[in-house]
Amino acid sequence: AEYMGTSRFVDTRTQRSKMGLTDWQIEDKIMEIEKKKSIEVKLSRQSLTHLPNVFGRLSLLTKLFLYGNQLTDLPSSLAQCPLKELNLGNNKFTSVPSVVSSLTQLEELWIDDNQISGLSDGMSNLSLLKRLVFSGNHVQKLPGHVFRGMKTLSVLLADRNQISSVGDEIGTLQELKKLDLRSNQLTSIPLSICRLVHLELLVLSSNRLTTIPQEIGSLLSLQVLYLNSNIICSVPAELGALKSLTKIALQNNALTHLPAELEIEWFEGNRVCNDEKIPEVVKACNGRLEICLQGNTFSPHDELSLTPLSQQLIKKMRRA
């Protein structure tokens, strides 16, 4: 075991056998460390199929890493530990372990790449949670009441699930800065997301979106917006209100034109068209915003009233 500063880090990999750690090996190690201060235990990739109840004796256990095992549940004795960080990624959980709802001091919970079909109601007890990661599961909806008590949540990663609906109460997460919902089954952007006034990163790539609501213009803190690989056929002029935006990804959609207001805001009134191949990344005329538009079919609606994007502007964008 290696100890660093006031935080006691326990690396049990040296005890690993081909069949993983046995209960007595784990208990022996716990006996060595249970009187230490601020304990951090790492038991990743140990082929564990269960966790012994002896962990309840670690009254100062603050961080527990169990990534890459074969766990299907956790012992109830963990509720006695003041855990702040728990990593359960890449195991065999089919539901969120019931003891998790008792870990009210949790600040970070990783339960990604399992086989979980839904979030438990008890997770609303995690009032100190700042980061929640459940990417790569089988979750179909995000019920709003689950987030009711998570007032400090700043990062929510729910990509690579089967989510088709999002509860309205997600809009109450006023500290949320990063939201990743890519590779799900959303057909529209929930209006509740448009109430997240401190959101800086929003990832909605690879869903089934066809439109973008005008209310997205309320996300005044938004810096990066990924909407690529959907079937979006139009975008609202309200995107021009997002003055903090530094990147917007709209490639591989069904866009044929942009609103005139955005052409003025982004391209000095020039119209994007396919007279020439669109660059991979186009910079807006303000030089700050990067816009990805490849994989769409832009064409003018009326040749008399619309000005094609000139060769000169294309070269200007490529030099930028």
PDB file of C-alpha atoms in Angstrom:
ATOM      1  CA  ALA A   1       0.000   0.000   0.000  1.00  0.00           C
ATOM      2  CA  GLU A   2       1.140   3.526  -0.731  1.00  0.00           C
ATOM      3  CA  TYR A   3       0.186   6.470   1.434  1.00  0.00           C
ATOM      4  CA  MET A   4       0.308  10.071   0.197  1.00  0.00           C
ATOM      5  CA  GLY A   5      -0.133  13.109   2.482  1.00  0.00           C
ATOM      6  CA  THR A   6      -3.218  13.189   4.651  1.00  0.00           C
ATOM      7  CA  SER A   7      -5.212  11.159   2.127  1.00  0.00           C
ATOM      8  CA  ARG A   8      -4.465   7.453   2.526  1.00  0.00           C
ATOM      9  CA  PHE A   9      -4.429   5.777  -0.883  1.00  0.00           C
ATOM     10  CA  VAL A  10      -4.749   2.016  -0.881  1.00  0.00           C
ATOM     11  CA  ASP A  11      -3.817   0.210  -4.096  1.00  0.00           C
ATOM     12  CA  THR A  12      -4.678  -3.465  -3.809  1.00  0.00           C
ATOM     13  CA  ARG A  13      -3.480  -4.460  -7.275  1.00  0.00           C
ATOM     14  CA  THR A  14      -0.355  -6.058  -5.802  1.00  0.00           C
ATOM     15  CA  GLN A  15      -2.625  -8.609  -4.136  1.00  0.00           C
ATOM     16  CA  ARG A  16      -4.328  -9.607  -7.355  1.00  0.00           C
ATOM     17  CA  SER A  17      -4.424 -13.229  -8.387  1.00  0.00           C
ATOM     18  CA  LYS A  18      -5.654 -14.689 -11.644  1.00  0.00           C
ATOM     19  CA  MET A  19      -9.028 -15.333 -10.037  1.00  0.00           C
ATOM     20  CA  GLY A  20      -9.173 -11.906  -8.362  1.00  0.00           C
ATOM     21  CA  LEU A  21      -9.042 -11.031  -4.675  1.00  0.00           C
ATOM     22  CA  THR A  22     -10.549 -13.389  -2.129  1.00  0.00           C
ATOM     23  CA  ASP A  23     -12.644 -12.183   0.793  1.00  0.00           C
ATOM     24  CA  TRP A  24      -9.895 -12.908   3.264  1.00  0.00           C
ATOM     25  CA  GLN A  25      -7.374 -10.899   1.224  1.00  0.00           C
ATOM     26  CA  ILE A  26      -9.739  -7.940   1.182  1.00  0.00           C
ATOM     27  CA  GLU A  27     -10.451  -8.256   4.911  1.00  0.00           C
ATOM     28  CA  ASP A  28      -6.742  -8.504   5.691  1.00  0.00           C
ATOM     29  CA  LYS A  29      -6.083  -5.293   3.795  1.00  0.00           C
ATOM     30  CA  ILE A  30      -8.978  -3.525   5.506  1.00  0.00           C
ATOM     31  CA  MET A  31      -7.605  -4.491   8.912  1.00  0.00           C
ATOM     32  CA  GLU A  32      -4.391  -2.679   7.960  1.00  0.00           C
ATOM     33  CA  ILE A  33      -6.070   0.539   6.947  1.00  0.00           C
ATOM     34  CA  GLU A  34      -9.279   0.894   8.960  1.00  0.00           C
ATOM     35  CA  LYS A  35      -7.642   3.173  11.527  1.00  0.00           C
ATOM     36  CA  LYS A  36      -6.081   5.492   8.943  1.00  0.00           C
ATOM     37  CA  LYS A  37      -7.382   8.946   8.084  1.00  0.00           C
ATOM     38  CA  SER A  38      -9.353   9.817   4.915  1.00  0.00           C
ATOM     39  CA  ILE A  39      -9.170   6.443   3.196  1.00  0.00           C
ATOM     40  CA  GLU A  40      -9.216   5.986  -0.583  1.00  0.00           C
ATOM     41  CA  VAL A  41      -9.530   2.387  -1.774  1.00  0.00           C
ATOM     42  CA  LYS A  42      -8.918   1.185  -5.293  1.00  0.00           C
ATOM     43  CA  LEU A  43     -10.204  -2.258  -6.283  1.00  0.00           C
ATOM     44  CA  SER A  44     -10.549  -1.808 -10.021  1.00  0.00           C
ATOM     45  CA  ARG A  45     -10.219  -4.739 -12.418  1.00  0.00           C
ATOM     46  CA  GLN A  46     -10.005  -7.403  -9.724  1.00  0.00           C
ATOM     47  CA  SER A  47     -12.630  -9.796 -11.141  1.00  0.00           C
ATOM     48  CA  LEU A  48     -14.785  -9.202  -8.061  1.00  0.00           C
ATOM     49  CA  THR A  49     -18.270 -10.709  -8.145  1.00  0.00           C
ATOM     50  CA  HIS A  50     -19.287  -9.323  -4.737  1.00  0.00           C
ATOM     51  CA  LEU A  51     -18.052  -6.987  -2.035  1.00  0.00           C
ATOM     52  CA  PRO A  52     -17.820  -8.303   1.554  1.00  0.00           C
ATOM     53  CA  ASN A  53     -19.716  -6.582   4.367  1.00  0.00           C
ATOM     54  CA  VAL A  54     -16.440  -5.833   6.101  1.00  0.00           C
ATOM     55  CA  PHE A  55     -16.287  -2.524   4.199  1.00  0.00           C
ATOM     56  CA  GLY A  56     -18.744  -1.129   6.727  1.00  0.00           C
ATOM     57  CA  ARG A  57     -15.880  -1.019   9.226  1.00  0.00           C
ATOM     58  CA  LEU A  58     -14.115   1.695   7.235  1.00  0.00           C
ATOM     59  CA  SER A  59     -15.719   4.621   8.999  1.00  0.00           C
ATOM     60  CA  LEU A  60     -13.483   7.113   7.159  1.00  0.00           C
ATOM     61  CA  LEU A  61     -13.755   5.667   3.650  1.00  0.00           C
ATOM     62  CA  THR A  62     -14.261   8.630   1.311  1.00  0.00           C
ATOM     63  CA  LYS A  63     -13.353   7.248  -2.121  1.00  0.00           C
ATOM     64  CA  LEU A  64     -14.029   3.783  -3.511  1.00  0.00           C
ATOM     65  CA  PHE A  65     -13.076   2.665  -7.014  1.00  0.00           C
ATOM     66  CA  LEU A  66     -14.647  -0.585  -8.223  1.00  0.00           C
ATOM     67  CA  TYR A  67     -14.378  -0.067 -11.965  1.00  0.00           C
ATOM     68  CA  GLY A  68     -14.106  -3.048 -14.282  1.00  0.00           C
ATOM     69  CA  ASN A  69     -15.322  -5.901 -12.074  1.00  0.00           C
ATOM     70  CA  GLN A  70     -18.333  -8.227 -12.277  1.00  0.00           C
ATOM     71  CA  LEU A  71     -20.412  -6.775  -9.476  1.00  0.00           C
ATOM     72  CA  THR A  72     -24.205  -6.980  -9.529  1.00  0.00           C
ATOM     73  CA  ASP A  73     -24.916  -5.422  -6.110  1.00  0.00           C
ATOM     74  CA  LEU A  74     -23.275  -3.711  -3.133  1.00  0.00           C
ATOM     75  CA  PRO A  75     -23.487  -4.584   0.587  1.00  0.00           C
ATOM     76  CA  SER A  76     -25.781  -2.475   2.748  1.00  0.00           C
ATOM     77  CA  SER A  77     -22.878  -1.948   5.161  1.00  0.00           C
ATOM     78  CA  LEU A  78     -21.466   0.671   2.752  1.00  0.00           C
ATOM     79  CA  ALA A  79     -24.111   3.047   4.102  1.00  0.00           C
ATOM     80  CA  GLN A  80     -21.900   3.444   7.187  1.00  0.00           C
ATOM     81  CA  CYS A  81     -19.096   4.934   5.093  1.00  0.00           C
ATOM     82  CA  PRO A  82     -18.867   8.686   4.435  1.00  0.00           C
ATOM     83  CA  LEU A  83     -18.244   8.129   0.725  1.00  0.00           C
ATOM     84  CA  LYS A  84     -17.750  11.209  -1.435  1.00  0.00           C
ATOM     85  CA  GLU A  85     -16.706   9.471  -4.647  1.00  0.00           C
ATOM     86  CA  LEU A  86     -17.894   6.074  -5.897  1.00  0.00           C
ATOM     87  CA  ASN A  87     -16.917   4.530  -9.228  1.00  0.00           C
ATOM     88  CA  LEU A  88     -19.002   1.506 -10.274  1.00  0.00           C
ATOM     89  CA  GLY A  89     -18.309   1.749 -13.998  1.00  0.00           C
ATOM     90  CA  ASN A  90     -18.044  -1.288 -16.272  1.00  0.00           C
ATOM     91  CA  ASN A  91     -19.621  -3.895 -14.005  1.00  0.00           C
ATOM     92  CA  LYS A  92     -22.795  -5.977 -14.360  1.00  0.00           C
ATOM     93  CA  PHE A  93     -25.339  -3.867 -12.505  1.00  0.00           C
ATOM     94  CA  THR A  94     -28.869  -4.038 -13.917  1.00  0.00           C
ATOM     95  CA  SER A  95     -30.167  -1.423 -11.488  1.00  0.00           C
ATOM     96  CA  VAL A  96     -28.678   1.233  -9.241  1.00  0.00           C
ATOM     97  CA  PRO A  97     -27.694  -0.528  -5.984  1.00  0.00           C
ATOM     98  CA  SER A  98     -30.188   0.308  -3.232  1.00  0.00           C
ATOM     99  CA  VAL A  99     -27.447   1.365  -0.815  1.00  0.00           C
ATOM    100  CA  VAL A 100     -26.550   4.284  -3.087  1.00  0.00           C
ATOM    101  CA  SER A 101     -29.588   6.244  -1.895  1.00  0.00           C
ATOM    102  CA  SER A 102     -28.127   6.126   1.637  1.00  0.00           C
ATOM    103  CA  LEU A 103     -24.776   7.621   0.590  1.00  0.00           C
ATOM    104  CA  THR A 104     -25.920  11.173   1.211  1.00  0.00           C
ATOM    105  CA  GLN A 105     -22.385  12.611   1.244  1.00  0.00           C
ATOM    106  CA  LEU A 106     -21.650  11.490  -2.316  1.00  0.00           C
ATOM    107  CA  GLU A 107     -20.267  14.191  -4.592  1.00  0.00           C
ATOM    108  CA  GLU A 108     -19.355  12.012  -7.591  1.00  0.00           C
ATOM    109  CA  LEU A 109     -21.087   8.845  -8.799  1.00  0.00           C
ATOM    110  CA  TRP A 110     -19.883   6.869 -11.804  1.00  0.00           C
ATOM    111  CA  ILE A 111     -22.097   3.983 -12.882  1.00  0.00           C
ATOM    112  CA  ASP A 112     -21.371   4.017 -16.604  1.00  0.00           C
ATOM    113  CA  ASP A 113     -21.179   1.023 -18.948  1.00  0.00           C
ATOM    114  CA  ASN A 114     -23.437  -1.313 -17.020  1.00  0.00           C
ATOM    115  CA  GLN A 115     -26.863  -2.723 -17.924  1.00  0.00           C
ATOM    116  CA  ILE A 116     -29.036  -0.331 -15.939  1.00  0.00           C
ATOM    117  CA  SER A 117     -32.514   0.284 -17.334  1.00  0.00           C
ATOM    118  CA  GLY A 118     -33.587   3.126 -15.054  1.00  0.00           C
ATOM    119  CA  LEU A 119     -32.562   5.495 -12.259  1.00  0.00           C
ATOM    120  CA  SER A 120     -33.859   4.808  -8.757  1.00  0.00           C
ATOM    121  CA  ASP A 121     -36.178   7.205  -6.909  1.00  0.00           C
ATOM    122  CA  GLY A 122     -33.842   7.154  -3.902  1.00  0.00           C
ATOM    123  CA  MET A 123     -31.160   8.975  -5.882  1.00  0.00           C
ATOM    124  CA  SER A 124     -33.020  12.209  -5.135  1.00  0.00           C
ATOM    125  CA  ASN A 125     -31.475  11.915  -1.637  1.00  0.00           C
ATOM    126  CA  LEU A 126     -28.029  12.701  -3.060  1.00  0.00           C
ATOM    127  CA  SER A 127     -28.249  16.410  -2.322  1.00  0.00           C
ATOM    128  CA  LEU A 128     -24.466  17.000  -2.448  1.00  0.00           C
ATOM    129  CA  LEU A 129     -23.915  15.275  -5.787  1.00  0.00           C
ATOM    130  CA  LYS A 130     -21.869  17.339  -8.248  1.00  0.00           C
ATOM    131  CA  ARG A 131     -21.118  14.772 -10.958  1.00  0.00           C
ATOM    132  CA  LEU A 132     -23.372  11.954 -12.160  1.00  0.00           C
ATOM    133  CA  VAL A 133     -22.181   9.637 -14.942  1.00  0.00           C
ATOM    134  CA  PHE A 134     -24.348   6.812 -16.256  1.00  0.00           C
ATOM    135  CA  SER A 135     -23.254   6.683 -19.892  1.00  0.00           C
ATOM    136  CA  GLY A 136     -23.528   3.429 -21.814  1.00  0.00           C
ATOM    137  CA  ASN A 137     -26.557   1.879 -20.105  1.00  0.00           C
ATOM    138  CA  HIS A 138     -30.139   1.042 -21.155  1.00  0.00           C
ATOM    139  CA  VAL A 139     -31.945   3.977 -19.550  1.00  0.00           C
ATOM    140  CA  GLN A 140     -35.048   4.966 -21.549  1.00  0.00           C
ATOM    141  CA  LYS A 141     -36.199   8.079 -19.702  1.00  0.00           C
ATOM    142  CA  LEU A 142     -34.966  10.625 -17.201  1.00  0.00           C
ATOM    143  CA  PRO A 143     -37.761  11.074 -14.640  1.00  0.00           C
ATOM    144  CA  GLY A 144     -37.682  14.567 -13.231  1.00  0.00           C
ATOM    145  CA  HIS A 145     -38.219  13.580  -9.591  1.00  0.00           C
ATOM    146  CA  VAL A 146     -34.853  11.788  -9.535  1.00  0.00           C
ATOM    147  CA  PHE A 147     -33.112  15.168  -9.821  1.00  0.00           C
ATOM    148  CA  ARG A 148     -35.358  16.961  -7.344  1.00  0.00           C
ATOM    149  CA  GLY A 149     -32.770  17.056  -4.541  1.00  0.00           C
ATOM    150  CA  MET A 150     -29.609  17.410  -6.659  1.00  0.00           C
ATOM    151  CA  LYS A 151     -29.301  21.177  -6.311  1.00  0.00           C
ATOM    152  CA  THR A 152     -25.497  21.166  -6.625  1.00  0.00           C
ATOM    153  CA  LEU A 153     -25.210  18.920  -9.703  1.00  0.00           C
ATOM    154  CA  SER A 154     -22.862  20.520 -12.252  1.00  0.00           C
ATOM    155  CA  VAL A 155     -22.046  17.589 -14.591  1.00  0.00           C
ATOM    156  CA  LEU A 156     -24.577  15.100 -15.985  1.00  0.00           C
ATOM    157  CA  LEU A 157     -23.331  12.561 -18.532  1.00  0.00           C
ATOM    158  CA  ALA A 158     -26.110  10.340 -19.892  1.00  0.00           C
ATOM    159  CA  ASP A 159     -24.831   9.569 -23.382  1.00  0.00           C
ATOM    160  CA  ARG A 160     -25.165   6.182 -25.106  1.00  0.00           C
ATOM    161  CA  ASN A 161     -28.480   5.182 -23.558  1.00  0.00           C
ATOM    162  CA  GLN A 162     -31.968   4.840 -25.050  1.00  0.00           C
ATOM    163  CA  ILE A 163     -33.432   8.031 -23.616  1.00  0.00           C
ATOM    164  CA  SER A 164     -36.528   9.293 -25.421  1.00  0.00           C
ATOM    165  CA  SER A 165     -37.946  11.612 -22.735  1.00  0.00           C
ATOM    166  CA  VAL A 166     -36.587  13.973 -20.105  1.00  0.00           C
ATOM    167  CA  GLY A 167     -38.555  15.034 -17.027  1.00  0.00           C
ATOM    168  CA  ASP A 168     -39.427  18.696 -16.631  1.00  0.00           C
ATOM    169  CA  GLU A 169     -37.649  18.973 -13.279  1.00  0.00           C
ATOM    170  CA  ILE A 170     -34.255  18.700 -14.909  1.00  0.00           C
ATOM    171  CA  GLY A 171     -34.749  22.409 -15.522  1.00  0.00           C
ATOM    172  CA  THR A 172     -34.338  23.040 -11.792  1.00  0.00           C
ATOM    173  CA  LEU A 173     -30.662  22.022 -11.890  1.00  0.00           C
ATOM    174  CA  GLN A 174     -29.468  25.597 -11.842  1.00  0.00           C
ATOM    175  CA  GLU A 175     -25.826  24.681 -11.162  1.00  0.00           C
ATOM    176  CA  LEU A 176     -25.607  22.343 -14.171  1.00  0.00           C
ATOM    177  CA  LYS A 177     -22.777  23.317 -16.540  1.00  0.00           C
ATOM    178  CA  LYS A 178     -22.254  20.172 -18.637  1.00  0.00           C
ATOM    179  CA  LEU A 179     -25.026  17.986 -20.081  1.00  0.00           C
ATOM    180  CA  ASP A 180     -24.266  15.137 -22.474  1.00  0.00           C
ATOM    181  CA  LEU A 181     -27.250  13.349 -24.054  1.00  0.00           C
ATOM    182  CA  ARG A 182     -25.647  12.209 -27.308  1.00  0.00           C
ATOM    183  CA  SER A 183     -26.483   8.862 -28.877  1.00  0.00           C
ATOM    184  CA  ASN A 184     -29.982   8.574 -27.453  1.00  0.00           C
ATOM    185  CA  GLN A 185     -33.453   8.587 -29.011  1.00  0.00           C
ATOM    186  CA  LEU A 186     -34.644  12.132 -28.431  1.00  0.00           C
ATOM    187  CA  THR A 187     -36.933  13.510 -31.148  1.00  0.00           C
ATOM    188  CA  SER A 188     -37.076  17.012 -29.695  1.00  0.00           C
ATOM    189  CA  ILE A 189     -35.080  19.155 -27.307  1.00  0.00           C
ATOM    190  CA  PRO A 190     -36.955  19.289 -23.970  1.00  0.00           C
ATOM    191  CA  LEU A 191     -37.886  22.874 -23.121  1.00  0.00           C
ATOM    192  CA  SER A 192     -36.795  22.173 -19.545  1.00  0.00           C
ATOM    193  CA  ILE A 193     -33.191  22.077 -20.784  1.00  0.00           C
ATOM    194  CA  CYS A 194     -33.608  25.634 -22.049  1.00  0.00           C
ATOM    195  CA  ARG A 195     -34.035  26.778 -18.432  1.00  0.00           C
ATOM    196  CA  LEU A 196     -30.500  25.736 -17.470  1.00  0.00           C
ATOM    197  CA  VAL A 197     -29.140  29.265 -17.460  1.00  0.00           C
ATOM    198  CA  HIS A 198     -25.616  28.295 -16.338  1.00  0.00           C
ATOM    199  CA  LEU A 199     -25.173  25.531 -18.906  1.00  0.00           C
ATOM    200  CA  GLU A 200     -21.856  25.831 -20.765  1.00  0.00           C
ATOM    201  CA  LEU A 201     -21.731  22.550 -22.716  1.00  0.00           C
ATOM    202  CA  LEU A 202     -24.727  20.847 -24.341  1.00  0.00           C
ATOM    203  CA  VAL A 203     -24.222  17.678 -26.396  1.00  0.00           C
ATOM    204  CA  LEU A 204     -27.226  16.356 -28.341  1.00  0.00           C
ATOM    205  CA  SER A 205     -25.432  14.650 -31.224  1.00  0.00           C
ATOM    206  CA  SER A 206     -26.723  11.426 -32.799  1.00  0.00           C
ATOM    207  CA  ASN A 207     -30.342  11.629 -31.714  1.00  0.00           C
ATOM    208  CA  ARG A 208     -33.481  12.008 -33.854  1.00  0.00           C
ATOM    209  CA  LEU A 209     -33.944  15.752 -33.557  1.00  0.00           C
ATOM    210  CA  THR A 210     -35.783  17.528 -36.377  1.00  0.00           C
ATOM    211  CA  THR A 211     -36.026  21.050 -34.962  1.00  0.00           C
ATOM    212  CA  ILE A 212     -34.437  23.332 -32.384  1.00  0.00           C
ATOM    213  CA  PRO A 213     -36.792  25.318 -30.111  1.00  0.00           C
ATOM    214  CA  GLN A 214     -36.629  29.109 -30.081  1.00  0.00           C
ATOM    215  CA  GLU A 215     -36.212  28.897 -26.293  1.00  0.00           C
ATOM    216  CA  ILE A 216     -32.618  27.741 -26.803  1.00  0.00           C
ATOM    217  CA  GLY A 217     -31.800  31.430 -27.036  1.00  0.00           C
ATOM    218  CA  SER A 218     -32.204  31.575 -23.246  1.00  0.00           C
ATOM    219  CA  LEU A 219     -28.982  29.608 -22.681  1.00  0.00           C
ATOM    220  CA  LEU A 220     -26.861  32.735 -22.441  1.00  0.00           C
ATOM    221  CA  SER A 221     -23.935  30.950 -20.731  1.00  0.00           C
ATOM    222  CA  LEU A 222     -23.683  28.263 -23.426  1.00  0.00           C
ATOM    223  CA  GLN A 223     -20.192  28.002 -24.935  1.00  0.00           C
ATOM    224  CA  VAL A 224     -20.290  24.753 -26.923  1.00  0.00           C
ATOM    225  CA  LEU A 225     -23.326  23.203 -28.636  1.00  0.00           C
ATOM    226  CA  TYR A 226     -23.252  19.849 -30.449  1.00  0.00           C
ATOM    227  CA  LEU A 227     -26.283  19.127 -32.656  1.00  0.00           C
ATOM    228  CA  ASN A 228     -24.554  17.119 -35.371  1.00  0.00           C
ATOM    229  CA  SER A 229     -25.826  13.826 -36.821  1.00  0.00           C
ATOM    230  CA  ASN A 230     -29.535  14.465 -36.385  1.00  0.00           C
ATOM    231  CA  ILE A 231     -32.207  15.225 -39.003  1.00  0.00           C
ATOM    232  CA  ILE A 232     -32.585  18.915 -38.254  1.00  0.00           C
ATOM    233  CA  CYS A 233     -34.082  20.787 -41.202  1.00  0.00           C
ATOM    234  CA  SER A 234     -34.134  24.305 -39.742  1.00  0.00           C
ATOM    235  CA  VAL A 235     -32.539  26.314 -36.966  1.00  0.00           C
ATOM    236  CA  PRO A 236     -34.027  29.314 -35.114  1.00  0.00           C
ATOM    237  CA  ALA A 237     -32.676  32.820 -35.431  1.00  0.00           C
ATOM    238  CA  GLU A 238     -32.457  32.858 -31.619  1.00  0.00           C
ATOM    239  CA  LEU A 239     -29.129  31.020 -31.873  1.00  0.00           C
ATOM    240  CA  GLY A 240     -27.665  34.412 -32.698  1.00  0.00           C
ATOM    241  CA  ALA A 241     -28.461  35.544 -29.146  1.00  0.00           C
ATOM    242  CA  LEU A 242     -25.915  33.122 -27.702  1.00  0.00           C
ATOM    243  CA  LYS A 243     -23.030  35.563 -27.439  1.00  0.00           C
ATOM    244  CA  SER A 244     -20.922  33.231 -25.267  1.00  0.00           C
ATOM    245  CA  LEU A 245     -20.977  30.507 -27.931  1.00  0.00           C
ATOM    246  CA  THR A 246     -17.543  29.525 -29.272  1.00  0.00           C
ATOM    247  CA  LYS A 247     -18.523  26.387 -31.218  1.00  0.00           C
ATOM    248  CA  ILE A 248     -21.702  25.010 -32.761  1.00  0.00           C
ATOM    249  CA  ALA A 249     -21.720  21.654 -34.556  1.00  0.00           C
ATOM    250  CA  LEU A 250     -24.527  21.293 -37.117  1.00  0.00           C
ATOM    251  CA  GLN A 251     -22.905  18.926 -39.581  1.00  0.00           C
ATOM    252  CA  ASN A 252     -24.700  15.879 -40.991  1.00  0.00           C
ATOM    253  CA  ASN A 253     -28.249  17.210 -40.701  1.00  0.00           C
ATOM    254  CA  ALA A 254     -30.919  18.135 -43.263  1.00  0.00           C
ATOM    255  CA  LEU A 255     -30.339  21.896 -43.396  1.00  0.00           C
ATOM    256  CA  THR A 256     -30.990  23.695 -46.687  1.00  0.00           C
ATOM    257  CA  HIS A 257     -30.625  27.262 -45.448  1.00  0.00           C
ATOM    258  CA  LEU A 258     -30.053  29.423 -42.389  1.00  0.00           C
ATOM    259  CA  PRO A 259     -32.322  32.234 -41.166  1.00  0.00           C
ATOM    260  CA  ALA A 260     -31.410  35.624 -42.618  1.00  0.00           C
ATOM    261  CA  GLU A 261     -30.690  36.903 -39.103  1.00  0.00           C
ATOM    262  CA  LEU A 262     -28.012  34.246 -38.634  1.00  0.00           C
ATOM    263  CA  GLU A 263     -26.495  34.971 -42.038  1.00  0.00           C
ATOM    264  CA  ILE A 264     -26.103  38.581 -40.937  1.00  0.00           C
ATOM    265  CA  GLU A 265     -24.860  37.640 -37.458  1.00  0.00           C
ATOM    266  CA  TRP A 266     -22.458  34.929 -38.585  1.00  0.00           C
ATOM    267  CA  PHE A 267     -21.565  35.632 -42.230  1.00  0.00           C
ATOM    268  CA  GLU A 268     -22.063  39.367 -42.783  1.00  0.00           C
ATOM    269  CA  GLY A 269     -25.205  38.715 -44.794  1.00  0.00           C
ATOM    270  CA  ASN A 270     -23.648  36.195 -47.198  1.00  0.00           C
ATOM    271  CA  ARG A 271     -25.627  33.022 -47.837  1.00  0.00           C
ATOM    272  CA  VAL A 272     -24.184  29.570 -47.286  1.00  0.00           C
ATOM    273  CA  CYS A 273     -24.675  27.369 -50.341  1.00  0.00           C
ATOM    274  CA  ASN A 274     -23.097  24.388 -52.054  1.00  0.00           C
ATOM    275  CA  ASP A 275     -21.624  26.341 -54.960  1.00  0.00           C
ATOM    276  CA  GLU A 276     -18.326  25.302 -53.395  1.00  0.00           C
ATOM    277  CA  LYS A 277     -17.527  22.640 -50.827  1.00  0.00           C
ATOM    278  CA  ILE A 278     -18.187  23.933 -47.336  1.00  0.00           C
ATOM    279  CA  PRO A 279     -15.010  23.976 -45.204  1.00  0.00           C
ATOM    280  CA  GLU A 280     -14.882  21.532 -42.308  1.00  0.00           C
ATOM    281  CA  VAL A 281     -14.921  24.394 -39.826  1.00  0.00           C
ATOM    282  CA  VAL A 282     -16.161  27.854 -40.734  1.00  0.00           C
ATOM    283  CA  LYS A 283     -15.411  30.852 -38.555  1.00  0.00           C
ATOM    284  CA  ALA A 284     -18.079  33.479 -38.118  1.00  0.00           C
ATOM    285  CA  CYS A 285     -17.287  37.033 -39.094  1.00  0.00           C
ATOM    286  CA  ASN A 286     -16.623  37.888 -35.448  1.00  0.00           C
ATOM    287  CA  GLY A 287     -13.670  35.446 -35.518  1.00  0.00           C
ATOM    288  CA  ARG A 288     -14.739  33.895 -32.234  1.00  0.00           C
ATOM    289  CA  LEU A 289     -17.402  31.368 -33.208  1.00  0.00           C
ATOM    290  CA  GLU A 290     -16.571  28.090 -35.005  1.00  0.00           C
ATOM    291  CA  ILE A 291     -19.428  26.637 -37.046  1.00  0.00           C
ATOM    292  CA  CYS A 292     -19.510  23.098 -38.456  1.00  0.00           C
ATOM    293  CA  LEU A 293     -21.909  22.763 -41.398  1.00  0.00           C
ATOM    294  CA  GLN A 294     -20.600  19.893 -43.503  1.00  0.00           C
ATOM    295  CA  GLY A 295     -22.974  17.157 -44.577  1.00  0.00           C
ATOM    296  CA  ASN A 296     -25.949  19.459 -45.248  1.00  0.00           C
ATOM    297  CA  THR A 297     -27.414  20.524 -48.602  1.00  0.00           C
ATOM    298  CA  PHE A 298     -27.552  24.309 -48.718  1.00  0.00           C
ATOM    299  CA  SER A 299     -29.255  25.884 -51.705  1.00  0.00           C
ATOM    300  CA  PRO A 300     -30.889  29.296 -52.317  1.00  0.00           C
ATOM    301  CA  HIS A 301     -34.701  29.484 -52.311  1.00  0.00           C
ATOM    302  CA  ASP A 302     -34.820  32.465 -54.654  1.00  0.00           C
ATOM    303  CA  GLU A 303     -31.826  33.298 -56.801  1.00  0.00           C
ATOM    304  CA  LEU A 304     -32.980  36.908 -57.213  1.00  0.00           C
ATOM    305  CA  SER A 305     -33.149  37.665 -53.489  1.00  0.00           C
ATOM    306  CA  LEU A 306     -30.367  35.516 -52.051  1.00  0.00           C
ATOM    307  CA  THR A 307     -26.642  36.118 -52.340  1.00  0.00           C
ATOM    308  CA  PRO A 308     -24.445  32.985 -52.563  1.00  0.00           C
ATOM    309  CA  LEU A 309     -21.435  32.711 -50.285  1.00  0.00           C
ATOM    310  CA  SER A 310     -18.685  34.206 -52.434  1.00  0.00           C
ATOM    311  CA  GLN A 311     -15.317  32.683 -53.316  1.00  0.00           C
ATOM    312  CA  GLN A 312     -13.668  35.539 -51.464  1.00  0.00           C
ATOM    313  CA  LEU A 313     -15.534  34.813 -48.206  1.00  0.00           C
ATOM    314  CA  ILE A 314     -14.771  31.087 -48.455  1.00  0.00           C
ATOM    315  CA  LYS A 315     -11.059  31.908 -48.720  1.00  0.00           C
ATOM    316  CA  LYS A 316     -11.373  34.348 -45.832  1.00  0.00           C
ATOM    317  CA  MET A 317     -12.956  31.655 -43.641  1.00  0.00           C
ATOM    318  CA  ARG A 318     -10.288  29.116 -44.507  1.00  0.00           C
ATOM    319  CA  ARG A 319      -7.522  31.544 -43.595  1.00  0.00           C
ATOM    320  CA  ALA A 320      -9.187  32.407 -40.263  1.00  0.00           C
TER     321      ALA A 320
END
